[in-house]
Short mmCIF file of N, CA, C and O in Angstrom, two decimals:
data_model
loop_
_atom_site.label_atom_id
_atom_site.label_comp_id
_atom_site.label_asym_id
_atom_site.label_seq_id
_atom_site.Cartn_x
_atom_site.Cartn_y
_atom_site.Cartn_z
N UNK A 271 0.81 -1.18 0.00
CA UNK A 271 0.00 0.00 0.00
C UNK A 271 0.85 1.25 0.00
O UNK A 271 0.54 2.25 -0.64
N UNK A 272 1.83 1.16 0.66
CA UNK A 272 2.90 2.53 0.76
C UNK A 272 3.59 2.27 -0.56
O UNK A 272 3.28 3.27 -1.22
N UNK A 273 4.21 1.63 -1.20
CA UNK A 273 4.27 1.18 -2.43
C UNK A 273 3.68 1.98 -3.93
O UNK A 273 4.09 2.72 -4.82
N UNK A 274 2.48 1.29 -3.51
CA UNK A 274 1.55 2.34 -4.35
C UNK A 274 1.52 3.94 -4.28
O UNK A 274 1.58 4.76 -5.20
N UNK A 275 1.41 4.12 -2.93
CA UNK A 275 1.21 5.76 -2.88
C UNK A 275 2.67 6.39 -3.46
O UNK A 275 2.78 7.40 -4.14
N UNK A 276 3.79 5.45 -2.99
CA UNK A 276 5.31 6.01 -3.94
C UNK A 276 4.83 5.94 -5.15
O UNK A 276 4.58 7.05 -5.60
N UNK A 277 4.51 4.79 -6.10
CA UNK A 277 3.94 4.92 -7.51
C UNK A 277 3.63 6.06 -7.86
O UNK A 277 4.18 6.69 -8.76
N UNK A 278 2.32 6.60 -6.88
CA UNK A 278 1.60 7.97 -7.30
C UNK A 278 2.02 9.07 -6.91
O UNK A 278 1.26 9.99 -7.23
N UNK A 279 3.09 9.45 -6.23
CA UNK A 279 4.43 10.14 -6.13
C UNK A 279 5.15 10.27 -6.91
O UNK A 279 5.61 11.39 -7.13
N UNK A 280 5.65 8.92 -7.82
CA UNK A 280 6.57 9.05 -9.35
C UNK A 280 5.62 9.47 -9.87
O UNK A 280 5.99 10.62 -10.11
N UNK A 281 4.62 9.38 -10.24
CA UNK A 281 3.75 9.22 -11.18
C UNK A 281 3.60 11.46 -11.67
O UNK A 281 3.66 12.21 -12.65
N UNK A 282 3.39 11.50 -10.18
CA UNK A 282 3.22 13.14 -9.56
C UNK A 282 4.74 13.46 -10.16
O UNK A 282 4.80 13.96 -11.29
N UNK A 283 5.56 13.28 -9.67
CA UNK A 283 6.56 14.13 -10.17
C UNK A 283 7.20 13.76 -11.71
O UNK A 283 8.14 14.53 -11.95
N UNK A 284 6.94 12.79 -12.86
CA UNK A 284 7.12 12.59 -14.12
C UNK A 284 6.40 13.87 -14.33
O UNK A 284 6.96 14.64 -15.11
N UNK A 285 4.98 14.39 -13.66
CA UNK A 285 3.80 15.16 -14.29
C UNK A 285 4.49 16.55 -14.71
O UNK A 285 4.52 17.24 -15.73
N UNK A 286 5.24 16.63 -12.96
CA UNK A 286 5.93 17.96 -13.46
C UNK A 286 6.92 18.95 -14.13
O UNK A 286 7.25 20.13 -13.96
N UNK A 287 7.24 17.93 -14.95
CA UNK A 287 7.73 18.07 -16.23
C UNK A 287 7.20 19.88 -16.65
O UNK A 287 7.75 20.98 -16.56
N UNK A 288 6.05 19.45 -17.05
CA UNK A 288 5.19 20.48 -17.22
C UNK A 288 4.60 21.54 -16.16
O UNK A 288 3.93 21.28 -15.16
N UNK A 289 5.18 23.25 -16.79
CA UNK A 289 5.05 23.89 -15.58
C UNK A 289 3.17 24.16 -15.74
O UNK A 289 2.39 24.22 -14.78
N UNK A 290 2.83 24.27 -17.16
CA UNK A 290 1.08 24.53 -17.07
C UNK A 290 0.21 23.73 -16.24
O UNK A 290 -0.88 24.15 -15.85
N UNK A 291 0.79 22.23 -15.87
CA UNK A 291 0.16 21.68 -14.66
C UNK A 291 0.08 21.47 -13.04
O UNK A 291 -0.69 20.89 -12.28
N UNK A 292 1.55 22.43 -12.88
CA UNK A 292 1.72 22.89 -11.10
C UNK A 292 0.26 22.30 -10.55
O UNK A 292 0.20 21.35 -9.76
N UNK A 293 -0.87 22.97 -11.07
CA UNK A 293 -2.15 22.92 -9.61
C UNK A 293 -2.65 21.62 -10.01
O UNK A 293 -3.42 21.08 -9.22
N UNK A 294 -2.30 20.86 -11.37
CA UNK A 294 -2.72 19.44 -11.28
C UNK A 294 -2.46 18.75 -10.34
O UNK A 294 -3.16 18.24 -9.47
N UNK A 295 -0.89 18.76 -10.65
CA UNK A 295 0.38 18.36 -9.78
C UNK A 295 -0.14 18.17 -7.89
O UNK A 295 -0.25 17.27 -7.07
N UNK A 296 -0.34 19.85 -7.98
CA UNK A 296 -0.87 19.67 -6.52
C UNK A 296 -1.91 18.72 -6.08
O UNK A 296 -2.01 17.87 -5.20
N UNK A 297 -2.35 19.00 -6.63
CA UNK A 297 -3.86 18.59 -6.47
C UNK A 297 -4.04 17.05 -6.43
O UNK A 297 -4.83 16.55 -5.63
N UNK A 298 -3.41 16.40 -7.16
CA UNK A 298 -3.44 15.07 -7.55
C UNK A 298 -2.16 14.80 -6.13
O UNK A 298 -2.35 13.62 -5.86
N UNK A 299 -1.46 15.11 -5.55
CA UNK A 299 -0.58 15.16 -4.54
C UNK A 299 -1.14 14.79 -3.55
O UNK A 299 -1.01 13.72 -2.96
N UNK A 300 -2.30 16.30 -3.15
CA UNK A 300 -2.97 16.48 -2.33
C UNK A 300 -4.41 15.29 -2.00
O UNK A 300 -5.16 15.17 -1.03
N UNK A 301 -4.31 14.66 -3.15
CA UNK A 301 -5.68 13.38 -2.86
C UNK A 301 -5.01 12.23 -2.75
O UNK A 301 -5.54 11.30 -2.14
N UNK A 302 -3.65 12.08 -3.35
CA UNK A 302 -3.01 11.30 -2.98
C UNK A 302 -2.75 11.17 -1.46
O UNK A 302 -3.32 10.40 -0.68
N UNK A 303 -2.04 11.84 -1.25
CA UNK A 303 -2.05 11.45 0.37
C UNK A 303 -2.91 11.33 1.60
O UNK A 303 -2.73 10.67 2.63
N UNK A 304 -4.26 12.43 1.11
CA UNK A 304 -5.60 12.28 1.60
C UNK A 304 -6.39 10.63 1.60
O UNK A 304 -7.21 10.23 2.42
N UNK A 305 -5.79 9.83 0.34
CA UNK A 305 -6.41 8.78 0.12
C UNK A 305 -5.50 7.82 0.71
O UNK A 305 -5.83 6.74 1.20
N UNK A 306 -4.18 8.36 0.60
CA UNK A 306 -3.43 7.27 2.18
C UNK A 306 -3.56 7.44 3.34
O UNK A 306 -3.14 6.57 4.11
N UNK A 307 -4.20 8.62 3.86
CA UNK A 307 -4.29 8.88 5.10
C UNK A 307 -6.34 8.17 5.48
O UNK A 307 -6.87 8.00 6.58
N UNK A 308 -6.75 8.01 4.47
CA UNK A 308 -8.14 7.59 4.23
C UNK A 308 -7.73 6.30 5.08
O UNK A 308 -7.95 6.12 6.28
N UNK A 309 -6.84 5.16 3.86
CA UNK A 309 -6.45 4.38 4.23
C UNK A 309 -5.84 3.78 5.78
O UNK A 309 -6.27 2.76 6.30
N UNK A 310 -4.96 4.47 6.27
CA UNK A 310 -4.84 4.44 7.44
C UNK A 310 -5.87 4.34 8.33
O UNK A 310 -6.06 3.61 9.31
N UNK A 311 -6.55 5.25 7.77
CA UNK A 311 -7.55 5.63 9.23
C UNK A 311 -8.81 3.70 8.85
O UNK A 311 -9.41 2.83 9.50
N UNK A 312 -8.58 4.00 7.73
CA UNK A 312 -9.42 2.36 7.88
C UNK A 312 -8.76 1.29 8.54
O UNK A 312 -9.27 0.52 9.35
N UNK A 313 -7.65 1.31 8.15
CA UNK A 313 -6.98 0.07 8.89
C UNK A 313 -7.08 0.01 10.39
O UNK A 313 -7.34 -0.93 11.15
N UNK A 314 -6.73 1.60 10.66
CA UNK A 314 -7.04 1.70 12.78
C UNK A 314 -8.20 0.91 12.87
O UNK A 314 -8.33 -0.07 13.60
N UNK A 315 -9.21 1.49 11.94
CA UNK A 315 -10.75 0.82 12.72
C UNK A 315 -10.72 -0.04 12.49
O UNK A 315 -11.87 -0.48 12.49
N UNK A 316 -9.88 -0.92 12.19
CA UNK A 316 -9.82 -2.74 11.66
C UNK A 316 -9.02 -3.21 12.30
O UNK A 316 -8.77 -4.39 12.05
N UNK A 317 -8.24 -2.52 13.43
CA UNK A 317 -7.11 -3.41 13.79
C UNK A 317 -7.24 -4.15 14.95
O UNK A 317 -6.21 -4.54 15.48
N UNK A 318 -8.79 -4.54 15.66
CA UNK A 318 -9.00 -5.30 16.30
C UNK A 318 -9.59 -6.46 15.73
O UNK A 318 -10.10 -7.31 16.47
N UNK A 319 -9.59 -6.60 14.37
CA UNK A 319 -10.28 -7.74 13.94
C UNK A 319 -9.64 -8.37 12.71
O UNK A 319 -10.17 -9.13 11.90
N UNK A 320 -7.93 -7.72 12.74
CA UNK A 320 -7.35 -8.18 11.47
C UNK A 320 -6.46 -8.90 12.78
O UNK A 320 -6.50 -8.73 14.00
N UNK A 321 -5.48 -9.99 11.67
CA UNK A 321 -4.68 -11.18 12.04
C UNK A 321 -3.63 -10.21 12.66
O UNK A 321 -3.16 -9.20 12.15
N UNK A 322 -3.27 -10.96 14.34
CA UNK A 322 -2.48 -10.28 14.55
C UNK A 322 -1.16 -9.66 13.90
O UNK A 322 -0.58 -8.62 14.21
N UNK A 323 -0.84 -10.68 12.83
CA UNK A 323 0.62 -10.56 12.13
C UNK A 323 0.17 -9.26 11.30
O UNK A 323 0.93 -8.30 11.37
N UNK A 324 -0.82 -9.15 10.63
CA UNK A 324 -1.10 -7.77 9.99
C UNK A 324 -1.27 -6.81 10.87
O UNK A 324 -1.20 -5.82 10.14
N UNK A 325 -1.44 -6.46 11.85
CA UNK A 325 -1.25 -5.62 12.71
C UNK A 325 0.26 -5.46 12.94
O UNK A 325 0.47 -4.24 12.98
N UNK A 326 1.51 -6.19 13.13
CA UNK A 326 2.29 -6.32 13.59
C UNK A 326 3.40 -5.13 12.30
O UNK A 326 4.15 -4.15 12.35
N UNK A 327 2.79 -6.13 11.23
CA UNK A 327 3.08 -5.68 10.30
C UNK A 327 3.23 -3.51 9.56
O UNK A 327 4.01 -2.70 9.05
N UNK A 328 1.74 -3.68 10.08
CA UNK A 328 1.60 -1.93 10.02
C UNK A 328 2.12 -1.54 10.69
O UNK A 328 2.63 -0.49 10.30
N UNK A 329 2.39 -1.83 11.77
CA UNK A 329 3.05 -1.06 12.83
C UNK A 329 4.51 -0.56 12.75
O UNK A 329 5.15 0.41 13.15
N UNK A 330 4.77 -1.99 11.87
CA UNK A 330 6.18 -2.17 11.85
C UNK A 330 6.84 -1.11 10.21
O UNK A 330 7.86 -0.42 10.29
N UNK A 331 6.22 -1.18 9.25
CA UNK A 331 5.96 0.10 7.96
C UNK A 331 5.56 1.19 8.43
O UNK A 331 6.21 2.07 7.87
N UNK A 332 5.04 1.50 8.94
CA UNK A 332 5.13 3.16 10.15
C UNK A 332 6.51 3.11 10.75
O UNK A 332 7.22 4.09 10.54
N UNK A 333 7.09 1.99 11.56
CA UNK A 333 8.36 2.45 12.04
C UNK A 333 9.74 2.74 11.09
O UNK A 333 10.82 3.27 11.35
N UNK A 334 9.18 2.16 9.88
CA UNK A 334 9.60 2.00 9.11
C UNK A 334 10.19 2.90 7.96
O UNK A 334 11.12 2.71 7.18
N UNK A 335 9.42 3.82 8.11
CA UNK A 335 9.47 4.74 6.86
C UNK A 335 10.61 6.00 7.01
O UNK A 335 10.85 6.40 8.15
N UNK A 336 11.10 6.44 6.20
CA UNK A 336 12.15 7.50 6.46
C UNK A 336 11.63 9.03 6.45
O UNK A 336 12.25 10.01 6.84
N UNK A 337 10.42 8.98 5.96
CA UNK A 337 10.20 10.50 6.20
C UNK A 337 9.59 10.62 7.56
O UNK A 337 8.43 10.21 7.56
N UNK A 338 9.91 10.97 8.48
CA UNK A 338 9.49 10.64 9.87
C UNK A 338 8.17 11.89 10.03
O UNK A 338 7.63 11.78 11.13
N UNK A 339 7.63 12.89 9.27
CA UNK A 339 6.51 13.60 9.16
C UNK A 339 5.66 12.84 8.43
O UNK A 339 4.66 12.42 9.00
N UNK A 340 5.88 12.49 6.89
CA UNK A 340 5.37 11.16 6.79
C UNK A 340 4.39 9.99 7.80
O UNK A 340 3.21 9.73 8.03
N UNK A 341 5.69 9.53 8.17
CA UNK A 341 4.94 8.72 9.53
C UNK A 341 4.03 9.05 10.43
O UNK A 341 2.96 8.46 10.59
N UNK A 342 4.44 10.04 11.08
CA UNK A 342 3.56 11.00 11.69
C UNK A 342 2.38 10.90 11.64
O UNK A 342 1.65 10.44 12.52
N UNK A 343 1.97 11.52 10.15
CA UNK A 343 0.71 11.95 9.76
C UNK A 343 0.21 10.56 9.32
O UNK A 343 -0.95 10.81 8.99
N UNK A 344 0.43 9.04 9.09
CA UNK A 344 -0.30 8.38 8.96
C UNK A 344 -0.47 7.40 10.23
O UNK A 344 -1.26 6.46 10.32
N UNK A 345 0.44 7.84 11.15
CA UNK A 345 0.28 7.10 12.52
C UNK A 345 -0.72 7.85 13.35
O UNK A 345 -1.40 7.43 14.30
N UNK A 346 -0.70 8.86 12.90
CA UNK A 346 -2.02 9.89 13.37
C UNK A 346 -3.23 9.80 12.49
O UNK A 346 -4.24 10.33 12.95
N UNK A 347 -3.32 9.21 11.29
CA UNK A 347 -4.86 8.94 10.65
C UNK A 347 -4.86 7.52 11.38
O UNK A 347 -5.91 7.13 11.88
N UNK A 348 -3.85 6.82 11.44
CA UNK A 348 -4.40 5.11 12.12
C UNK A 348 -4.65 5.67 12.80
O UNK A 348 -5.39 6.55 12.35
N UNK A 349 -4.39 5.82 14.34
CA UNK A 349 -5.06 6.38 15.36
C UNK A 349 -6.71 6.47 15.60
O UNK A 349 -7.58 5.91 16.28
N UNK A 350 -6.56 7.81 14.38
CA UNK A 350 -7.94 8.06 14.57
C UNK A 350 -8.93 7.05 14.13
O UNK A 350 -10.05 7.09 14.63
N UNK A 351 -8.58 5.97 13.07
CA UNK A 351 -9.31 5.03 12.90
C UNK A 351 -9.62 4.17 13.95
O UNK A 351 -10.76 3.73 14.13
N UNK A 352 -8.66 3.92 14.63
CA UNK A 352 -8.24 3.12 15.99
C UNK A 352 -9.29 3.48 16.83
O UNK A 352 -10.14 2.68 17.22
N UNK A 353 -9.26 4.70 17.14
CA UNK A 353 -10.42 5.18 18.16
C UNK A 353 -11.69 6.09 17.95
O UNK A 353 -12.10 6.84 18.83
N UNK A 354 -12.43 5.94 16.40
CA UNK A 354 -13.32 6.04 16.23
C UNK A 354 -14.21 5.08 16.28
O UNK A 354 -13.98 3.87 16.26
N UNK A 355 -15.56 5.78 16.38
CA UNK A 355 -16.89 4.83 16.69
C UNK A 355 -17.15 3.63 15.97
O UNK A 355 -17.83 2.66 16.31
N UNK A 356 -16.45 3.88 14.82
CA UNK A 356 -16.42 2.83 13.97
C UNK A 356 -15.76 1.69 13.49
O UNK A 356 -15.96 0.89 12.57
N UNK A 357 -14.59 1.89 14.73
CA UNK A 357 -13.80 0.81 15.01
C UNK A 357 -14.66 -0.38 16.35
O UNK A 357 -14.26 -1.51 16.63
N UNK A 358 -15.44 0.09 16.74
CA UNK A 358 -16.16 -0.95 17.69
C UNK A 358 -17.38 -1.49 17.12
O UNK A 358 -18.31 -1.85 17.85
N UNK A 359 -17.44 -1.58 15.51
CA UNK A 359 -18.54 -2.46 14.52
C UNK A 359 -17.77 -2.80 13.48
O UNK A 359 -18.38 -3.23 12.51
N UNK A 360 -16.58 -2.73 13.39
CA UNK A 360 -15.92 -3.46 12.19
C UNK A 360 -16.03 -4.63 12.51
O UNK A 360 -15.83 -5.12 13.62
N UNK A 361 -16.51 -5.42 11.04
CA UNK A 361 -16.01 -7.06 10.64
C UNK A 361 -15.33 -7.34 10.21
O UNK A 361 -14.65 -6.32 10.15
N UNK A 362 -14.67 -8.24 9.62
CA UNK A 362 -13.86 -8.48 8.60
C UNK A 362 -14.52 -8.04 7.33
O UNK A 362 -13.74 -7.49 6.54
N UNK A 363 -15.34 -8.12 7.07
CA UNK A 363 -16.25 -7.88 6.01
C UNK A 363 -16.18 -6.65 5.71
O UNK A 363 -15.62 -6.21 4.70
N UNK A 364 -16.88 -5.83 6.78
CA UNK A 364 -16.87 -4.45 6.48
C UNK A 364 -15.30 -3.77 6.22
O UNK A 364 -15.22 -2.79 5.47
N UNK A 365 -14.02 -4.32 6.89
CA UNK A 365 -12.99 -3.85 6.54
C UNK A 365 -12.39 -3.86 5.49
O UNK A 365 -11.84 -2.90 4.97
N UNK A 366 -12.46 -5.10 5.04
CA UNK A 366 -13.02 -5.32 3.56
C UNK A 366 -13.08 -4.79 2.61
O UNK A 366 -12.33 -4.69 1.64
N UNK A 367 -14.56 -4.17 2.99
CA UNK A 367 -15.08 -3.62 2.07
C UNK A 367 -14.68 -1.94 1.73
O UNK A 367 -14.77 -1.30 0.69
N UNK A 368 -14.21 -1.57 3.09
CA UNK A 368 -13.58 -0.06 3.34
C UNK A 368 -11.97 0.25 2.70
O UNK A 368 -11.40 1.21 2.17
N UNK A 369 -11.63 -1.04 3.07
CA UNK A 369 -10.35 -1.07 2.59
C UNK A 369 -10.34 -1.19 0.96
O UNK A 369 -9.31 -0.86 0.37
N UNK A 370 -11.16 -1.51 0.43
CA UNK A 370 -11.31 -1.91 -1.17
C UNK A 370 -11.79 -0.88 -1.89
O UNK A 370 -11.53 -0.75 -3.09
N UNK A 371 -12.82 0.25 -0.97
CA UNK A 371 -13.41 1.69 -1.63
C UNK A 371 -12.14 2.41 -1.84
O UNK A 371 -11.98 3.08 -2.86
N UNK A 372 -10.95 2.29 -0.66
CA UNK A 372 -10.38 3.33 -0.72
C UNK A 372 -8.82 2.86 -1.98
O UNK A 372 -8.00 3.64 -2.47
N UNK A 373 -8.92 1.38 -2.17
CA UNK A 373 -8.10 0.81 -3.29
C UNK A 373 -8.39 1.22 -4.19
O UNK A 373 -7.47 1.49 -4.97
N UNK A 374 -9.64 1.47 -4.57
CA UNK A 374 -10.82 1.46 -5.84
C UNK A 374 -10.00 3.14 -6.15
O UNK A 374 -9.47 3.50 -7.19
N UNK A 375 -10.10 3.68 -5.27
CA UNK A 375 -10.25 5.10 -5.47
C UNK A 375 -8.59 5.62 -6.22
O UNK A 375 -8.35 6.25 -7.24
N UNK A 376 -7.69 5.03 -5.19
CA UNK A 376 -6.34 5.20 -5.36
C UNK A 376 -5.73 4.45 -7.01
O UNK A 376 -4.94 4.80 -7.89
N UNK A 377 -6.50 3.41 -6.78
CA UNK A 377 -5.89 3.16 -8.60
C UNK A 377 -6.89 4.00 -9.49
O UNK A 377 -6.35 4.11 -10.60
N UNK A 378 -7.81 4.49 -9.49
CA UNK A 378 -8.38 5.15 -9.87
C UNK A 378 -7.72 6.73 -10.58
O UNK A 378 -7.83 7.42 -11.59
N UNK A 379 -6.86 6.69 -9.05
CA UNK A 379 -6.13 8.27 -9.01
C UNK A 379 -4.59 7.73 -10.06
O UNK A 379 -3.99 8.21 -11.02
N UNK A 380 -4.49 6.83 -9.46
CA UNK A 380 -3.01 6.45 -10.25
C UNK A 380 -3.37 6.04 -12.06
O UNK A 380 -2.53 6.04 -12.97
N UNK A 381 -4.40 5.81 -12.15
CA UNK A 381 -4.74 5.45 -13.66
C UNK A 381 -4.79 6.79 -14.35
O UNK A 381 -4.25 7.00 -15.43
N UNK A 382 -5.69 7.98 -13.43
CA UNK A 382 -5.40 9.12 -14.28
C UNK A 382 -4.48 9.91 -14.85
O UNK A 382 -4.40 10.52 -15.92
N UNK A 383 -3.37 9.70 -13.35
CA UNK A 383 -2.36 10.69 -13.43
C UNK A 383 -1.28 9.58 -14.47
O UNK A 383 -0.13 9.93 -14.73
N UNK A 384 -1.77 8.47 -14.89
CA UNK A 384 -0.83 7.57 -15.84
C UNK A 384 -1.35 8.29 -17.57
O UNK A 384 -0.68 8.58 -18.57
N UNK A 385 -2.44 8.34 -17.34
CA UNK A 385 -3.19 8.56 -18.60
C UNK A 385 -2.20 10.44 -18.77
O UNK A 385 -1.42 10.46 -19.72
N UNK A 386 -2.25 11.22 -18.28
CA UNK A 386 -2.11 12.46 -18.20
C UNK A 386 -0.06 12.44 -18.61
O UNK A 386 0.50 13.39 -19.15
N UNK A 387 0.51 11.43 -18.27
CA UNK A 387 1.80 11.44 -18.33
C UNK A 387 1.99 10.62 -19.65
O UNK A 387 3.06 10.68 -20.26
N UNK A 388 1.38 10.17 -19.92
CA UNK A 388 1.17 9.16 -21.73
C UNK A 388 1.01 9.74 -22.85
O UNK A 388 0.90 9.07 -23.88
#
């Protein structure tokens, strides 16, 4: 998943090549990381009902990462997933299914900004 959002990071900076698209640039930046921080915050509200090793795991790619603001800000959207209302009705199912809107969305974002660099 962090993977991907680097993808749409290369993807973002091939764009800016071109100075007429700066506020694309931004913009497509700016949902980018909104849609990893989406992400995060789903996983908090899932992390009492995912396998412990996937828990172990996130925890451990947060400690992980070198931009330590970066980290920050998505150890602070888990969080809030963690301790919203909607972490005490997650299923597997529903995580699922939250986790897959916000996949849906992100290749979505990465297909455009592929189309726009082609």
């Amino acid at each position: 998943m962090l993977s991907l959002t680097a993808a749409l990071a290369g993807a973002i900076f091939l764009q800016s090549a071109s100075e007429n698209q700066s506020e694309n640039i931004e913009a497509a930046a700016y949902e980018a990381i909104a849609l990893t921080q989406q992400l995060f915050v789903v996983m908090g509200s899932c992390e009492a009902v995912l396998p412990p090793e996937a828990v172990t795991a996130i925890h451990e790619k947060l400690a992980d990462q070198s931009d330590p603001q970066a980290a920050a800000l998505l150890r602070t959207s888990y969080e809030a997933g963690k301790s919203s209302p909607k972490a005490a009705t997650q299923t597997l199912e529903t995580c699922s299914q939250d986790m897959q809107t916000v996949l849906v969305e992100i290749q979505a974002l990465a297909a455009k900004l592929s189309l726009k660099t082609n």
